[in-house]
PDB file of C-alpha atoms in Angstrom:
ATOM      1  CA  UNK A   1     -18.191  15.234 -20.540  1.00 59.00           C
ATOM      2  CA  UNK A   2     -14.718  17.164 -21.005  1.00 62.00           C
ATOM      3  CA  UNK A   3     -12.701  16.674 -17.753  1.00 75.00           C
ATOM      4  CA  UNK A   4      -9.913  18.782 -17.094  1.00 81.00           C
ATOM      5  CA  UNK A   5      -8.288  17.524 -13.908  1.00 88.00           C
ATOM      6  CA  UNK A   6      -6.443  14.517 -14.810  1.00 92.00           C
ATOM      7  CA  UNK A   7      -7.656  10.744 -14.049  1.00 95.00           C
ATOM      8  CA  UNK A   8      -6.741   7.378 -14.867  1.00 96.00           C
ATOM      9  CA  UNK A   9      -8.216   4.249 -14.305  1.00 97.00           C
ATOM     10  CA  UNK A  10      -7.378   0.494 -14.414  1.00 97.00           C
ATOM     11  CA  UNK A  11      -9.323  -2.773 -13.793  1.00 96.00           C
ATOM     12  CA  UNK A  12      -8.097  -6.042 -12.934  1.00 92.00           C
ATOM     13  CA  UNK A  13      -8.924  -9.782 -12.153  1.00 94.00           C
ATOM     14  CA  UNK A  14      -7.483 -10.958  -8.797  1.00 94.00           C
ATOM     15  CA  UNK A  15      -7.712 -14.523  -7.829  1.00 94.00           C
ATOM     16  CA  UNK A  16      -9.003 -13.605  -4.483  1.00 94.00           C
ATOM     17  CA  UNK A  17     -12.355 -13.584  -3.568  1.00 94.00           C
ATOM     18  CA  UNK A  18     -14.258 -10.537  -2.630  1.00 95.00           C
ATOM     19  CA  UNK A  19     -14.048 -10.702   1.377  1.00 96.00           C
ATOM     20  CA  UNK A  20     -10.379 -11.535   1.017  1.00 96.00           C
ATOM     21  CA  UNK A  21      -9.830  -8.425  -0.908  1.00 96.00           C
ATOM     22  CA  UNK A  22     -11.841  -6.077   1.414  1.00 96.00           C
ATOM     23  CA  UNK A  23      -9.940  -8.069   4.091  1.00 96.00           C
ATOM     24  CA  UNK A  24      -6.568  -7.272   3.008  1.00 95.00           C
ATOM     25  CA  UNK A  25      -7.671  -3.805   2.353  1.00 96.00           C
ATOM     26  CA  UNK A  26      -9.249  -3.706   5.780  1.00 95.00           C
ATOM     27  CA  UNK A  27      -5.694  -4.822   7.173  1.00 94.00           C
ATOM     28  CA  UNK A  28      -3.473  -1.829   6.085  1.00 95.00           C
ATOM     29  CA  UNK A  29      -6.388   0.963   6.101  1.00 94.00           C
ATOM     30  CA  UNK A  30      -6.975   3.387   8.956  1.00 92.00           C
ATOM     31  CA  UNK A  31      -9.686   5.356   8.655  1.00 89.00           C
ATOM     32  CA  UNK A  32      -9.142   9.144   9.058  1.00 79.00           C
ATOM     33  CA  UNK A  33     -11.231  11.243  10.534  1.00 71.00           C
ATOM     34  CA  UNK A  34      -9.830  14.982   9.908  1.00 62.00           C
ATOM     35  CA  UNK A  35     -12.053  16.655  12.490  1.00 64.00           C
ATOM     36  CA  UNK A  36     -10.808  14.788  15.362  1.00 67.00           C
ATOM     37  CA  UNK A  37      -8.131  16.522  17.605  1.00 60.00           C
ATOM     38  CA  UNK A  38      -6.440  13.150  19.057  1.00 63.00           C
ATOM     39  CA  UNK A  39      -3.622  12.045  17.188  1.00 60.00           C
ATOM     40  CA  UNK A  40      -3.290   8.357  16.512  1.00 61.00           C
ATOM     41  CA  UNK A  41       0.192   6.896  16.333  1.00 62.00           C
ATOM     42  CA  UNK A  42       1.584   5.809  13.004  1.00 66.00           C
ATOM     43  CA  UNK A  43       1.541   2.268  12.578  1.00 71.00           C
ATOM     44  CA  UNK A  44       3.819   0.565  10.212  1.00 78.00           C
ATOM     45  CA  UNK A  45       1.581  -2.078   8.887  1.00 86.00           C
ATOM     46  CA  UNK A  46      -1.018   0.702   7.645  1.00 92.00           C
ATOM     47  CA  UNK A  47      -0.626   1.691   3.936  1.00 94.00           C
ATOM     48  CA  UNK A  48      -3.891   3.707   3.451  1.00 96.00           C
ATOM     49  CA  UNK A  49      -5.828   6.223   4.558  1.00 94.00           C
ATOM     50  CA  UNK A  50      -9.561   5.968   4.086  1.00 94.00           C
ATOM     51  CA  UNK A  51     -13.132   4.543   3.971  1.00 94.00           C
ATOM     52  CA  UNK A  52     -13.945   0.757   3.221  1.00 96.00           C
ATOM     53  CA  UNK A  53     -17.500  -0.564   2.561  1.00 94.00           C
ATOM     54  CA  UNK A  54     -18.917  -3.871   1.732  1.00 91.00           C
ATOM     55  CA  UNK A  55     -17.731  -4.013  -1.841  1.00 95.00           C
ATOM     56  CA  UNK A  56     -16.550  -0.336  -2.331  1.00 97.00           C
ATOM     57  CA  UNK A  57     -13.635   2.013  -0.878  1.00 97.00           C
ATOM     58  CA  UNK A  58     -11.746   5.327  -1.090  1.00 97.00           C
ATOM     59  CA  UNK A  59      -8.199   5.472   0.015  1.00 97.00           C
ATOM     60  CA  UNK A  60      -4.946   7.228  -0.329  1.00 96.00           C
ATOM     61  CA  UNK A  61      -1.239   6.567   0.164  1.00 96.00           C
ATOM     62  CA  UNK A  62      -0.377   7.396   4.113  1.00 93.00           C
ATOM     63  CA  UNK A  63       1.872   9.946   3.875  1.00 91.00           C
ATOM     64  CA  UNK A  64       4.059  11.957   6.768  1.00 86.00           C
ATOM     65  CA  UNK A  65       3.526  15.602   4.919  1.00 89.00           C
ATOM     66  CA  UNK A  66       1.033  17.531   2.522  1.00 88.00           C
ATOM     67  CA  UNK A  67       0.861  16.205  -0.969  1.00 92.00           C
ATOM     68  CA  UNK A  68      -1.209  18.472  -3.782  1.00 91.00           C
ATOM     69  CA  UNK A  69      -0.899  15.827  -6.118  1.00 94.00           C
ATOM     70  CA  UNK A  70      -1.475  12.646  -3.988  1.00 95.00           C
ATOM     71  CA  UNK A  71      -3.948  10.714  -6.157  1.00 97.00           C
ATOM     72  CA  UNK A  72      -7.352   9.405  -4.513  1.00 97.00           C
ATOM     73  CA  UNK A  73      -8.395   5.331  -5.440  1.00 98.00           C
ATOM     74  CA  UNK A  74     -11.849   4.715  -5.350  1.00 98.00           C
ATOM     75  CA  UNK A  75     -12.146   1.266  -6.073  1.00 98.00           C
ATOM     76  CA  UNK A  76     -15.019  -1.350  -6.411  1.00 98.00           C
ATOM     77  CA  UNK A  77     -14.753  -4.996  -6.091  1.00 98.00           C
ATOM     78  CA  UNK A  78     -17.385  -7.695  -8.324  1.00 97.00           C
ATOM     79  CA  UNK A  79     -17.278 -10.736  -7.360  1.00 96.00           C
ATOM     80  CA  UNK A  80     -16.665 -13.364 -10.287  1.00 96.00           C
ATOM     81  CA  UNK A  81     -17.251 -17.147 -10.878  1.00 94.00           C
ATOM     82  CA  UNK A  82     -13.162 -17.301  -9.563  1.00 93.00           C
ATOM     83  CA  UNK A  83     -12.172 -14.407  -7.863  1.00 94.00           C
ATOM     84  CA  UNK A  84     -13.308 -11.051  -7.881  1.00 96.00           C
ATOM     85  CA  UNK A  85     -12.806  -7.959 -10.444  1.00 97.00           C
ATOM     86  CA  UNK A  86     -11.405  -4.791  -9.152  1.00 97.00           C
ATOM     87  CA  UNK A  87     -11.937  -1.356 -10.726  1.00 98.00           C
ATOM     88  CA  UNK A  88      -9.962   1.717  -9.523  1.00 98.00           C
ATOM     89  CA  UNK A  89      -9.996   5.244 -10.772  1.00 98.00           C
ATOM     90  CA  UNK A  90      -7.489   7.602  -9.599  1.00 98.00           C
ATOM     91  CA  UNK A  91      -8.408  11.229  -9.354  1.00 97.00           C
ATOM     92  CA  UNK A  92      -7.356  14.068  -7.758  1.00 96.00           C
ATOM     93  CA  UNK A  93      -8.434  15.467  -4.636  1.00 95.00           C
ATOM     94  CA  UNK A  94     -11.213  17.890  -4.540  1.00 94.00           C
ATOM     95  CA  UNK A  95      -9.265  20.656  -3.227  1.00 93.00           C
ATOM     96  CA  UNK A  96      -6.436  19.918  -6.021  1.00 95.00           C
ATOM     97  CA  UNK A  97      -9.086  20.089  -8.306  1.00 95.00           C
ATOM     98  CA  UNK A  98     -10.632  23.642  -6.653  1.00 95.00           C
ATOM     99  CA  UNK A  99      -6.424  24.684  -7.090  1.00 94.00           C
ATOM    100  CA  UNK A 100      -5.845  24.040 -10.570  1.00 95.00           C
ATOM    101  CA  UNK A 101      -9.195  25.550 -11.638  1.00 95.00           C
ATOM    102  CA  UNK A 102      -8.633  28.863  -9.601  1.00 96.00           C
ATOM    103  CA  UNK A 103      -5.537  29.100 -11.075  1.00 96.00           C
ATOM    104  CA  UNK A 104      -6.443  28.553 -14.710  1.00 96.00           C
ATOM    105  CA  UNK A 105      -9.367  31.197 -14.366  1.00 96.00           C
ATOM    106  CA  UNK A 106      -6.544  33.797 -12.543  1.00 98.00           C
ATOM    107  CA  UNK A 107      -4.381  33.165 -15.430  1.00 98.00           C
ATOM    108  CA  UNK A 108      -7.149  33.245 -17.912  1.00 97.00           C
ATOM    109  CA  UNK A 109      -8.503  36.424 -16.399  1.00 98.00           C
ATOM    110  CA  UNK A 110      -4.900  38.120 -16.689  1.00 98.00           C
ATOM    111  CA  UNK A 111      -4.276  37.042 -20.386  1.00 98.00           C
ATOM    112  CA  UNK A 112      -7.955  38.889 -21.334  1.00 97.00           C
ATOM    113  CA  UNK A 113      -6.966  41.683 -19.161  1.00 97.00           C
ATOM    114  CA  UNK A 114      -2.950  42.299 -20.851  1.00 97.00           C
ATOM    115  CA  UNK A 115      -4.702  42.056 -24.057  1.00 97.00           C
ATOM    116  CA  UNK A 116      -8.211  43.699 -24.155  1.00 96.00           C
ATOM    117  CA  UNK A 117      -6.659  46.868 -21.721  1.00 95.00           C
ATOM    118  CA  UNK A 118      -2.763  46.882 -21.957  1.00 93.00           C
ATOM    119  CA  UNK A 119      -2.257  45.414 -25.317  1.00 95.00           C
ATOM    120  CA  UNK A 120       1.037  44.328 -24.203  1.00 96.00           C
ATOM    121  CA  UNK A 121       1.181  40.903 -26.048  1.00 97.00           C
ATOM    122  CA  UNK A 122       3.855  40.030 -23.781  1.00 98.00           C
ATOM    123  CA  UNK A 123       2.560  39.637 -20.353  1.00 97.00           C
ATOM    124  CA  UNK A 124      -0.372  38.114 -22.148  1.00 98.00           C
ATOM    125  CA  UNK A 125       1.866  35.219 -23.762  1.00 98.00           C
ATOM    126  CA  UNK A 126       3.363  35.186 -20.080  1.00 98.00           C
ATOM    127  CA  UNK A 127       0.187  34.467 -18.131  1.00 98.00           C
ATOM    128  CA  UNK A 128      -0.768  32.027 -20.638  1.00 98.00           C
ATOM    129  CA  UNK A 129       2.577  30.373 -20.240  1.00 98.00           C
ATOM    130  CA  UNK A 130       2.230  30.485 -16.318  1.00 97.00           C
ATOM    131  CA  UNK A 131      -1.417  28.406 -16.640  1.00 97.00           C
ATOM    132  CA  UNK A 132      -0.185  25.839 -18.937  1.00 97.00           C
ATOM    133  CA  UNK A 133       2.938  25.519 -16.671  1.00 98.00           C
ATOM    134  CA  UNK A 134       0.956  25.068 -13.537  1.00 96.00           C
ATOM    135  CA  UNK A 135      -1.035  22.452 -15.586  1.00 96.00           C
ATOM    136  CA  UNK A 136       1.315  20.468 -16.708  1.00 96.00           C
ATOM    137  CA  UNK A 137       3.388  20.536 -13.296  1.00 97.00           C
ATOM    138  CA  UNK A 138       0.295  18.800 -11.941  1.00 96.00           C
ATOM    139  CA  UNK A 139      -0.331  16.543 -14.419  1.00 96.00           C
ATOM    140  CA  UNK A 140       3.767  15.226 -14.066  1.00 97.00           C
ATOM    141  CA  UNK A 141       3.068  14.956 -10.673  1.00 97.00           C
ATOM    142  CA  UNK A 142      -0.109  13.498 -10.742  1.00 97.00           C
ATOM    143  CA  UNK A 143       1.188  10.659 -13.200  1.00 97.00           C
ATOM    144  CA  UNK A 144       4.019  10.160 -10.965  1.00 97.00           C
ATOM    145  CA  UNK A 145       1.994   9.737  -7.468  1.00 97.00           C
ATOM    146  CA  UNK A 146      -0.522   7.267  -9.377  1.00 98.00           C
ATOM    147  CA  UNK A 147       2.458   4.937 -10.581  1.00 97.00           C
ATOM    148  CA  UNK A 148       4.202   4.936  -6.494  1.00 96.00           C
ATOM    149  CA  UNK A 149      -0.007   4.381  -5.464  1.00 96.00           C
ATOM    150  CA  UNK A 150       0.092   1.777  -7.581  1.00 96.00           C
ATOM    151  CA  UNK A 151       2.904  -0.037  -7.259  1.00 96.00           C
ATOM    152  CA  UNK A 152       1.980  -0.046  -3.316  1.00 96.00           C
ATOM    153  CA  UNK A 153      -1.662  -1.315  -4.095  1.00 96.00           C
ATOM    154  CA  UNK A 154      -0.045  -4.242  -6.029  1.00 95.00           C
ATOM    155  CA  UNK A 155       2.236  -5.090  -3.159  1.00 94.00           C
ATOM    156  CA  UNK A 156      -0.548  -4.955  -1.060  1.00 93.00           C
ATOM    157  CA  UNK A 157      -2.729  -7.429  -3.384  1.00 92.00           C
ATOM    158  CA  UNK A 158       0.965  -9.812  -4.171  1.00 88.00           C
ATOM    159  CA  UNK A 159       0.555  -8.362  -7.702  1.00 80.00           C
ATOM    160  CA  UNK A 160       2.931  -7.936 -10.155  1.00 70.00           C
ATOM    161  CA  UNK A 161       2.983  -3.923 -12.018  1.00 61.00           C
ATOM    162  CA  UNK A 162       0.847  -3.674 -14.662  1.00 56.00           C
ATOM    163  CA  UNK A 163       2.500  -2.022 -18.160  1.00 52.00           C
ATOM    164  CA  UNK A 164      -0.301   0.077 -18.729  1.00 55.00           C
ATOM    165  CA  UNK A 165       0.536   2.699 -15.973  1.00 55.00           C
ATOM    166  CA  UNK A 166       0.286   6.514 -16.998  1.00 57.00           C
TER     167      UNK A 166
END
């Protein structure tokens, strides 16, 4: 399957067990619930925003203001012999996703229209322009919010950076 919104994934061995990962995770998560009206304090300990389970979670960096491109980890945890493997993918959020296909169909739409009615070669070549643009503006972004997600997840975990980071 062809995906167009960009991802990028990464597993990992950590010496830690499974219940000291989830632990750790559990220490600098809040969860969020969006449809509540009470607004919690920030605290300075919490990293993430998200949902934990028993061997599963999805998070996000806590940020102060709207990010488009703010990557969401969903990660799983496997328990091994010595420690535990962790898997994370890094996507975008639906609603990025619902963006960046809107606005490739617009532009799309507009390059058919300039050349099929106007023939104007021009505007067509523009509009064309304008979706690969917007496409590769998220996809620098996107690359850019996975490596500061990461490099807070491995801080988290007393990790060193990986090299393979988009």
């Amino acid at each position: 399957m062809v995906r167009l919104a960009p991802t990028y994934s990464e597993t990992f061995v950590s010496v830690m067990d499974q219940q000291q990962v989830m632990e750790r995770l559990d220490g600098v998560t809040r969860r969020v619930n969006f449809l509540e009206t009470v607004m919690v304090p920030p605290e300075e300990s919490i990293l993430f925003n998200g949902d934990l389970k028993s061997n599963q979670f999805t998070i996000s960096k806590k940020i102060d203001k709207a990010d488009s491109f703010l990557p969401l980890i969903k990660g799983k945890v496997s328990p091994l012999a010595k420690g535990c493997l962790i898997s994370l993918d890094y996507s975008f959020f639906p609603a990025t996703v619902f963006f960046l296909s809107f606005w490739g169909v617009v532009s799309f739409l507009l390059t058919v229209l300039f050349l099929a009615v106007f023939q104007d070669w021009k505007l067509a070549a523009l509009s064309t322009l304008a979706g690969i643009g917007n496409y590769g503006f998220a996809i620098w972004h996107f690359r850019r919010k996975v490596k500061e997600s990461q490099l807070l997840f491995y801080d988290m975990m007393d990790m060193k950076a990986g090299r393979g980071a988009p």
